[in-house]
Short mmCIF file of C-alpha atoms (C1' of nucleotides) in Angstrom, two decimals:
data_model
loop_
_atom_site.label_atom_id
_atom_site.label_comp_id
_atom_site.label_asym_id
_atom_site.label_seq_id
_atom_site.Cartn_x
_atom_site.Cartn_y
_atom_site.Cartn_z
CA UNK A 1 85.99 66.26 90.11
CA UNK A 2 87.40 64.18 92.90
CA UNK A 3 90.63 66.10 92.69
CA UNK A 4 92.92 63.85 94.66
CA UNK A 5 91.13 62.61 97.69
CA UNK A 6 88.03 60.62 96.77
CA UNK A 7 85.99 62.07 99.57
CA UNK A 8 82.57 62.49 98.01
CA UNK A 9 83.90 59.51 96.14
CA UNK A 10 83.21 58.95 92.45
CA UNK A 11 81.90 55.58 91.42
CA UNK A 12 85.31 54.72 90.02
CA UNK A 13 87.01 55.50 93.30
CA UNK A 14 84.44 53.34 95.06
CA UNK A 15 85.06 50.48 92.65
CA UNK A 16 88.80 50.79 93.17
CA UNK A 17 88.31 50.64 96.92
CA UNK A 18 86.06 47.61 96.68
CA UNK A 19 88.37 45.70 94.37
CA UNK A 20 91.55 46.56 96.25
CA UNK A 21 89.90 45.52 99.50
CA UNK A 22 88.93 42.18 98.05
CA UNK A 23 92.41 41.49 96.70
CA UNK A 24 94.14 42.42 99.95
CA UNK A 25 91.76 40.27 101.99
CA UNK A 26 92.82 37.29 99.86
CA UNK A 27 96.48 37.99 99.08
CA UNK A 28 97.69 40.56 101.57
CA UNK A 29 99.10 44.03 101.17
CA UNK A 30 102.48 42.93 99.80
CA UNK A 31 100.75 40.50 97.48
CA UNK A 32 98.49 43.11 95.93
CA UNK A 33 99.36 45.54 93.16
CA UNK A 34 97.80 48.38 91.20
CA UNK A 35 98.09 46.13 88.15
CA UNK A 36 95.82 43.50 89.75
CA UNK A 37 93.11 46.00 90.52
CA UNK A 38 93.40 47.85 87.22
CA UNK A 39 93.11 44.63 85.23
CA UNK A 40 90.03 43.51 87.11
CA UNK A 41 88.35 46.89 86.64
CA UNK A 42 89.46 47.08 83.00
CA UNK A 43 91.15 50.42 83.49
CA UNK A 44 94.82 51.37 83.50
CA UNK A 45 97.12 51.72 86.46
CA UNK A 46 97.33 55.44 85.72
CA UNK A 47 93.61 55.77 86.44
CA UNK A 48 94.18 54.34 89.88
CA UNK A 49 97.00 56.76 90.51
CA UNK A 50 94.63 59.60 89.68
CA UNK A 51 92.22 58.58 92.43
CA UNK A 52 94.81 57.41 94.95
CA UNK A 53 98.31 58.80 94.44
CA UNK A 54 100.08 55.76 95.82
CA UNK A 55 99.70 52.37 97.38
CA UNK A 56 100.10 53.80 100.87
CA UNK A 57 97.28 56.34 100.39
CA UNK A 58 95.02 53.68 98.96
CA UNK A 59 95.85 51.54 101.96
CA UNK A 60 94.89 54.31 104.36
CA UNK A 61 91.62 54.87 102.53
CA UNK A 62 90.87 51.17 102.73
CA UNK A 63 91.33 51.06 106.50
CA UNK A 64 89.15 54.14 106.86
CA UNK A 65 86.41 52.63 104.70
CA UNK A 66 86.58 49.33 106.52
CA UNK A 67 86.45 51.08 109.87
CA UNK A 68 83.40 53.08 108.86
CA UNK A 69 81.58 50.03 107.61
CA UNK A 70 82.41 48.13 110.77
CA UNK A 71 81.27 50.99 112.96
CA UNK A 72 77.98 51.12 111.09
CA UNK A 73 77.50 47.38 111.49
CA UNK A 74 78.07 47.64 115.24
CA UNK A 75 75.70 50.60 115.49
CA UNK A 76 73.11 48.57 113.65
CA UNK A 77 73.52 45.73 116.16
CA UNK A 78 73.13 48.22 118.98
CA UNK A 79 70.04 49.73 117.36
CA UNK A 80 68.45 46.29 117.16
CA UNK A 81 68.74 46.15 120.93
CA UNK A 82 68.21 42.83 122.64
CA UNK A 83 70.35 40.89 125.10
CA UNK A 84 74.13 40.96 124.97
CA UNK A 85 74.26 37.38 123.77
CA UNK A 86 72.27 38.29 120.67
CA UNK A 87 74.62 41.18 119.90
CA UNK A 88 77.61 38.92 120.38
CA UNK A 89 76.04 36.51 117.92
CA UNK A 90 75.58 39.32 115.44
CA UNK A 91 79.19 40.32 115.93
CA UNK A 92 80.32 36.78 115.22
CA UNK A 93 78.15 36.59 112.11
CA UNK A 94 80.01 39.56 110.65
CA UNK A 95 83.10 37.37 110.70
CA UNK A 96 81.33 34.25 109.45
CA UNK A 97 80.17 36.12 106.38
CA UNK A 98 83.73 37.08 105.52
CA UNK A 99 85.25 33.67 106.02
CA UNK A 100 82.38 32.21 103.98
CA UNK A 101 83.92 34.07 101.04
CA UNK A 102 87.35 32.67 101.86
CA UNK A 103 88.67 36.02 102.89
CA UNK A 104 90.37 37.37 105.99
CA UNK A 105 89.23 40.50 107.77
CA UNK A 106 91.07 43.33 106.06
CA UNK A 107 92.64 44.54 109.28
CA UNK A 108 93.72 41.10 110.47
CA UNK A 109 95.52 40.55 107.18
CA UNK A 110 97.18 43.94 107.52
CA UNK A 111 98.09 43.21 111.13
CA UNK A 112 100.05 40.15 110.04
CA UNK A 113 102.01 42.33 107.63
CA UNK A 114 102.36 45.14 110.16
CA UNK A 115 106.12 45.43 109.86
CA UNK A 116 105.91 46.16 106.14
CA UNK A 117 103.24 48.88 106.43
CA UNK A 118 103.79 52.63 106.12
CA UNK A 119 103.44 54.53 109.39
CA UNK A 120 100.06 56.07 108.66
CA UNK A 121 98.55 52.67 107.99
CA UNK A 122 100.00 51.27 111.19
CA UNK A 123 98.41 53.96 113.30
CA UNK A 124 95.03 53.55 111.61
CA UNK A 125 95.14 49.80 112.20
CA UNK A 126 95.74 50.15 115.90
CA UNK A 127 92.87 52.62 116.21
CA UNK A 128 90.59 50.15 114.46
CA UNK A 129 91.38 47.35 116.87
CA UNK A 130 91.00 49.60 119.86
CA UNK A 131 87.55 50.60 118.71
CA UNK A 132 86.43 47.00 118.31
CA UNK A 133 87.75 46.14 121.71
CA UNK A 134 85.89 48.94 123.42
CA UNK A 135 82.61 47.95 121.79
CA UNK A 136 83.01 44.34 122.86
CA UNK A 137 83.85 45.36 126.41
CA UNK A 138 80.53 47.16 126.54
CA UNK A 139 78.68 44.09 125.33
CA UNK A 140 80.41 41.93 127.89
CA UNK A 141 79.61 44.29 130.75
CA UNK A 142 76.02 44.37 129.63
CA UNK A 143 75.89 40.57 129.46
CA UNK A 144 77.39 40.22 132.89
CA UNK A 145 74.87 42.54 134.49
CA UNK A 146 72.02 40.87 132.59
CA UNK A 147 73.30 37.45 133.56
CA UNK A 148 73.37 36.28 129.93
CA UNK A 149 77.18 36.20 129.71
CA UNK A 150 79.62 34.81 132.22
CA UNK A 151 83.33 35.45 132.49
CA UNK A 152 85.93 36.00 135.17
CA UNK A 153 88.33 38.91 135.33
CA UNK A 154 88.19 42.19 133.47
CA UNK A 155 85.83 42.63 130.53
CA UNK A 156 88.78 43.91 128.57
CA UNK A 157 90.62 40.60 128.81
CA UNK A 158 87.62 38.60 127.66
CA UNK A 159 87.09 41.07 124.83
CA UNK A 160 90.65 40.48 123.72
CA UNK A 161 90.11 36.75 123.95
CA UNK A 162 87.04 36.91 121.73
CA UNK A 163 88.70 39.05 119.10
CA UNK A 164 91.78 36.82 119.15
CA UNK A 165 89.76 33.63 118.83
CA UNK A 166 87.73 35.01 115.94
CA UNK A 167 90.72 36.22 113.98
CA UNK A 168 92.72 33.08 114.70
CA UNK A 169 89.81 30.88 113.71
CA UNK A 170 89.64 32.71 110.40
CA UNK A 171 93.34 32.11 109.85
CA UNK A 172 92.85 28.37 110.31
CA UNK A 173 89.70 28.30 108.21
CA UNK A 174 91.51 29.97 105.32
CA UNK A 175 94.23 27.33 105.35
CA UNK A 176 91.87 24.39 105.76
CA UNK A 177 89.25 25.78 103.40
CA UNK A 178 86.91 24.58 106.05
CA UNK A 179 84.00 26.66 107.24
CA UNK A 180 82.90 23.92 109.60
CA UNK A 181 86.07 24.36 111.62
CA UNK A 182 85.34 28.04 112.07
CA UNK A 183 81.82 27.31 113.24
CA UNK A 184 82.94 24.63 115.67
CA UNK A 185 85.55 26.93 117.16
CA UNK A 186 83.10 29.76 117.59
CA UNK A 187 80.40 27.53 119.02
CA UNK A 188 82.87 26.27 121.56
CA UNK A 189 83.77 29.86 122.46
CA UNK A 190 80.18 30.97 122.86
CA UNK A 191 79.48 27.94 125.03
CA UNK A 192 82.23 29.10 127.37
CA UNK A 193 80.79 32.61 127.53
CA UNK A 194 77.32 31.37 128.35
CA UNK A 195 78.77 29.53 131.28
CA UNK A 196 77.50 26.29 132.86
CA UNK A 197 73.73 25.82 132.72
CA UNK B 1 128.46 18.66 98.56
CA UNK B 2 124.82 19.41 99.23
CA UNK B 3 124.02 18.93 95.55
CA UNK B 4 120.60 20.53 95.40
CA UNK B 5 118.59 19.42 98.35
CA UNK B 6 120.20 20.53 101.58
CA UNK B 7 119.39 17.33 103.37
CA UNK B 8 122.43 16.72 105.54
CA UNK B 9 122.39 20.48 105.39
CA UNK B 10 125.54 22.53 105.06
CA UNK B 11 126.01 25.36 107.48
CA UNK B 12 125.21 27.80 104.70
CA UNK B 13 121.92 26.10 103.97
CA UNK B 14 121.13 26.21 107.67
CA UNK B 15 121.90 29.91 107.81
CA UNK B 16 119.73 30.55 104.79
CA UNK B 17 116.87 28.69 106.43
CA UNK B 18 117.25 30.59 109.68
CA UNK B 19 117.41 33.98 108.01
CA UNK B 20 114.56 33.34 105.60
CA UNK B 21 112.42 32.08 108.47
CA UNK B 22 113.07 35.22 110.44
CA UNK B 23 112.24 37.51 107.53
CA UNK B 24 109.02 35.68 106.69
CA UNK B 25 107.88 35.72 110.31
CA UNK B 26 108.18 39.50 110.26
CA UNK B 27 107.22 40.43 106.70
CA UNK B 28 105.39 37.49 105.23
CA UNK B 29 106.07 35.29 102.24
CA UNK B 30 105.18 37.90 99.61
CA UNK B 31 107.18 40.48 101.51
CA UNK B 32 110.35 38.45 101.56
CA UNK B 33 112.88 38.08 98.77
CA UNK B 34 116.12 36.24 98.02
CA UNK B 35 117.77 39.65 97.93
CA UNK B 36 116.78 40.33 101.59
CA UNK B 37 118.27 37.08 102.80
CA UNK B 38 121.37 37.28 100.62
CA UNK B 39 122.15 40.79 101.82
CA UNK B 40 121.81 39.84 105.47
CA UNK B 41 124.06 36.80 105.02
CA UNK B 42 126.52 38.79 102.89
CA UNK B 43 126.29 36.35 100.00
CA UNK B 44 124.73 36.68 96.56
CA UNK B 45 121.30 35.62 95.43
CA UNK B 46 122.96 33.00 93.22
CA UNK B 47 124.31 31.27 96.31
CA UNK B 48 120.78 30.93 97.63
CA UNK B 49 119.60 29.50 94.34
CA UNK B 50 122.33 26.88 94.61
CA UNK B 51 120.99 25.61 97.92
CA UNK B 52 117.31 26.11 97.19
CA UNK B 53 116.41 26.29 93.50
CA UNK B 54 113.47 28.63 93.98
CA UNK B 55 111.37 30.51 96.45
CA UNK B 56 108.77 27.75 96.51
CA UNK B 57 111.32 25.06 97.41
CA UNK B 58 112.82 27.25 100.11
CA UNK B 59 109.30 27.79 101.43
CA UNK B 60 108.67 24.05 101.60
CA UNK B 61 111.96 23.48 103.40
CA UNK B 62 111.03 26.18 105.91
CA UNK B 63 107.71 24.58 106.76
CA UNK B 64 109.44 21.21 107.12
CA UNK B 65 112.08 22.66 109.43
CA UNK B 66 109.52 24.52 111.47
CA UNK B 67 107.38 21.39 111.76
CA UNK B 68 110.33 19.33 112.95
CA UNK B 69 111.31 21.88 115.53
CA UNK B 70 107.74 22.13 116.78
CA UNK B 71 107.39 18.37 116.98
CA UNK B 72 110.58 18.17 119.02
CA UNK B 73 109.34 20.87 121.36
CA UNK B 74 106.08 18.99 121.94
CA UNK B 75 107.94 15.72 122.48
CA UNK B 76 110.08 17.49 125.02
CA UNK B 77 106.97 18.69 126.87
CA UNK B 78 105.63 15.15 126.83
CA UNK B 79 108.93 13.77 128.09
CA UNK B 80 108.82 16.17 131.04
CA UNK B 81 105.55 14.53 132.02
CA UNK B 82 103.41 16.26 134.61
CA UNK B 83 99.77 17.27 134.58
CA UNK B 84 98.02 18.43 131.40
CA UNK B 85 97.85 21.98 132.69
CA UNK B 86 101.64 22.15 132.91
CA UNK B 87 101.99 20.90 129.34
CA UNK B 88 99.44 23.43 128.17
CA UNK B 89 101.47 26.13 129.88
CA UNK B 90 104.59 24.90 128.12
CA UNK B 91 102.72 24.97 124.84
CA UNK B 92 101.66 28.55 125.43
CA UNK B 93 105.21 29.54 126.35
CA UNK B 94 106.39 28.44 122.92
CA UNK B 95 104.15 31.15 121.49
CA UNK B 96 105.08 33.76 124.08
CA UNK B 97 108.74 33.40 123.15
CA UNK B 98 107.98 34.11 119.51
CA UNK B 99 105.78 37.12 120.12
CA UNK B 100 108.41 38.41 122.52
CA UNK B 101 110.62 38.81 119.47
CA UNK B 102 107.83 40.62 117.61
CA UNK B 103 107.38 37.78 115.19
CA UNK B 104 104.42 35.70 114.10
CA UNK B 105 104.49 31.92 114.04
CA UNK B 106 105.83 31.01 110.63
CA UNK B 107 102.82 28.91 109.75
CA UNK B 108 100.26 31.46 110.93
CA UNK B 109 101.87 34.07 108.72
CA UNK B 110 101.82 31.67 105.80
CA UNK B 111 98.19 30.76 106.53
CA UNK B 112 97.19 34.40 106.10
CA UNK B 113 98.86 34.39 102.70
CA UNK B 114 97.48 30.97 101.81
CA UNK B 115 95.96 32.03 98.52
CA UNK B 116 99.31 33.20 97.18
CA UNK B 117 101.23 30.03 98.09
CA UNK B 118 102.34 27.28 95.71
CA UNK B 119 100.43 24.01 96.07
CA UNK B 120 103.16 22.09 97.84
CA UNK B 121 103.41 24.73 100.54
CA UNK B 122 99.67 24.75 101.04
CA UNK B 123 99.57 21.03 101.65
CA UNK B 124 102.49 21.16 104.09
CA UNK B 125 100.81 23.95 106.02
CA UNK B 126 97.60 22.02 106.50
CA UNK B 127 99.53 19.00 107.72
CA UNK B 128 101.32 21.18 110.25
CA UNK B 129 98.11 22.51 111.74
CA UNK B 130 96.54 19.07 111.86
CA UNK B 131 99.48 17.77 113.81
CA UNK B 132 99.26 20.57 116.36
CA UNK B 133 95.57 20.01 116.78
CA UNK B 134 95.96 16.30 117.43
CA UNK B 135 98.60 16.91 120.08
CA UNK B 136 96.42 19.45 121.87
CA UNK B 137 93.41 17.14 121.78
CA UNK B 138 95.50 14.57 123.63
CA UNK B 139 96.46 17.11 126.28
CA UNK B 140 92.85 18.15 126.72
CA UNK B 141 91.63 14.59 127.09
CA UNK B 142 94.34 13.95 129.63
CA UNK B 143 93.39 17.09 131.53
CA UNK B 144 89.73 16.17 131.56
CA UNK B 145 90.38 12.72 132.95
CA UNK B 146 92.82 14.12 135.51
CA UNK B 147 90.36 16.82 136.45
CA UNK B 148 92.92 19.58 135.86
CA UNK B 149 91.20 20.94 132.73
CA UNK B 150 87.52 21.58 132.19
CA UNK B 151 85.68 22.07 128.94
CA UNK B 152 82.39 21.10 127.37
CA UNK B 153 81.98 19.39 124.04
CA UNK B 154 84.57 17.58 121.97
CA UNK B 155 88.26 17.95 122.78
CA UNK B 156 88.79 18.77 119.13
CA UNK B 157 86.69 21.91 119.33
CA UNK B 158 88.49 23.18 122.41
CA UNK B 159 91.83 22.39 120.77
CA UNK B 160 90.79 24.52 117.79
CA UNK B 161 89.73 27.29 120.14
CA UNK B 162 93.09 27.30 121.90
CA UNK B 163 95.07 27.35 118.66
CA UNK B 164 92.84 30.08 117.28
CA UNK B 165 93.11 32.22 120.39
CA UNK B 166 96.89 31.91 120.49
CA UNK B 167 97.38 32.80 116.84
CA UNK B 168 94.85 35.61 116.97
CA UNK B 169 96.42 37.01 120.12
CA UNK B 170 99.77 37.08 118.34
CA UNK B 171 98.20 38.98 115.45
CA UNK B 172 96.91 41.65 117.84
CA UNK B 173 100.17 41.78 119.78
CA UNK B 174 102.14 42.39 116.60
CA UNK B 175 99.95 45.36 115.69
CA UNK B 176 99.90 46.84 119.18
CA UNK B 177 103.53 46.04 119.90
CA UNK B 178 102.17 45.02 123.22
CA UNK B 179 103.26 41.84 124.93
CA UNK B 180 101.03 42.58 127.90
CA UNK B 181 97.95 42.20 125.73
CA UNK B 182 99.07 38.75 124.65
CA UNK B 183 99.63 37.70 128.23
CA UNK B 184 96.28 39.04 129.41
CA UNK B 185 94.49 37.22 126.60
CA UNK B 186 96.20 33.95 127.33
CA UNK B 187 95.68 34.24 131.07
CA UNK B 188 92.02 34.78 130.46
CA UNK B 189 91.92 31.69 128.25
CA UNK B 190 93.70 29.47 130.76
CA UNK B 191 91.37 30.68 133.48
CA UNK B 192 88.46 29.43 131.41
CA UNK B 193 90.09 26.05 130.89
CA UNK B 194 90.77 25.59 134.58
CA UNK B 195 87.12 26.11 135.22
CA UNK B 196 85.49 27.58 138.34
CA UNK B 197 87.34 26.85 141.58
"C1'" DG C 1 88.96 61.11 84.23
"C1'" DT C 2 91.29 58.10 81.54
"C1'" DC C 3 94.63 57.07 78.35
"C1'" DT C 4 99.67 55.98 76.22
"C1'" DA C 5 104.21 55.86 77.13
"C1'" DT C 6 107.92 55.39 79.83
"C1'" DA C 7 111.08 55.74 83.66
"C1'" DG C 8 113.74 53.34 87.24
"C1'" DG C 9 113.93 49.71 90.28
"C1'" DC C 10 113.57 45.21 92.22
"C1'" DA C 11 111.86 40.48 91.76
"C1'" DG C 12 112.93 35.56 90.66
"C1'" DA C 13 115.88 33.04 88.01
"C1'" DT C 14 119.86 31.18 84.94
"C1'" DA C 15 124.61 30.66 82.62
"C1'" DG C 16 129.03 30.09 83.16
"C1'" DA C 17 133.66 31.49 85.31
"C1'" DC C 18 136.40 30.50 89.34
"C1'" DG D 1 130.00 26.59 96.81
"C1'" DT D 2 130.15 31.10 95.55
"C1'" DC D 3 130.78 34.57 92.36
"C1'" DT D 4 129.71 38.04 88.19
"C1'" DA D 5 126.78 39.07 84.78
"C1'" DT D 6 122.62 39.11 82.71
"C1'" DC D 7 117.72 38.27 81.44
"C1'" DT D 8 112.87 38.93 81.67
"C1'" DG D 9 109.21 40.57 83.82
"C1'" DC D 10 106.52 43.05 87.11
"C1'" DC D 11 106.35 46.77 90.39
"C1'" DT D 12 105.36 51.78 91.80
"C1'" DA D 13 105.12 56.02 89.90
"C1'" DT D 14 105.13 60.15 86.64
"C1'" DA D 15 104.50 63.13 82.36
"C1'" DG D 16 101.68 64.66 79.19
"C1'" DA D 17 98.09 63.87 75.37
"C1'" DC D 18 93.10 63.49 74.77
#
DNA sequence: GTCTATAGGCAGATAGAC
DNA sequence: GTCTATCTGCCTATAGAC
């Protein structure tokens, strides 16, 4: 089955996705190859080409998978309810878990390599970031009306600032191999959002 | 001349450095090749290997060059004097100029690809970021004592936050092709640092 | 679904002529 | 200093057997 799309994805397709994702998070899209993934899974490159015809299609599937997982994580934070500050904390923890494994967010890594990506991947990337931004805007608006979060200007601009700070902090943490730096940066950011006592 | 080191660098070596820097800022270290640079300069790959024996050595030279240029830019901001807020603005402008050309900071791009870099490049990268951080800490301390900048906690943590936000904002701007987003993010950050009226 | 085999190309690098 | 020529190896991708 799984003719050429990996929709109701076979376990092999799922393993390919997981491994490719991991490699790209560490080495980037240009730095990853079918050979890497095939070797780690102990299959041949041809097997990968069966499930995903080319690197570009695999890349698109990876962004889609990542987006779905992220959406689910955000929905789960929403379902837990609670004040905006708690949801923001949960949002930050999603990033802390990734950097704890010395990886970048998949989409941040791809964003850096944007100018080398095929068109379909570029479009998917932009949609991903837009979705994140909208969710965060909602949290910020909620926090402002609750009084748990403080910020001046449009919620959109503060949402962008939070996303930027998180992704940038991960970039620095990767280079320094230093989780403490990431935590200090984020703590400092949250302190700003909570406002003066 | 220029036996194998490009110290009192020939004009060719300088052109190689400039072109390689540009390509890496757009495509990354894995995404760049001697062939790219040679073609753009209308010389052969062998000519590049004469000036820089290998990709790793060229990479090291690029970080060194970038670091020197950055240091000079910061010294020039210091020489201009003025309040901390003005220097911070100058610092931000350095980044705005780069993103205006749809490029990443060289070292931020390399940081994303950290796990693919040769050891010497890794070490040079970390030194670069440390230097930036120290300079910013100084600006922040100055701003706090002047009363032009406000922040809680250690200057180091706010310095990390500023660097993170700038690099992350560049990442998003590259993907969205949207300079306005970068400006909005940065404006929002500066507003926070100026504190409430 | 996964394999072997292989094509065709580009990567990083070197030797040696000019 | 720059070139031509060449090497070796890895890359993406395909054809066709099992």
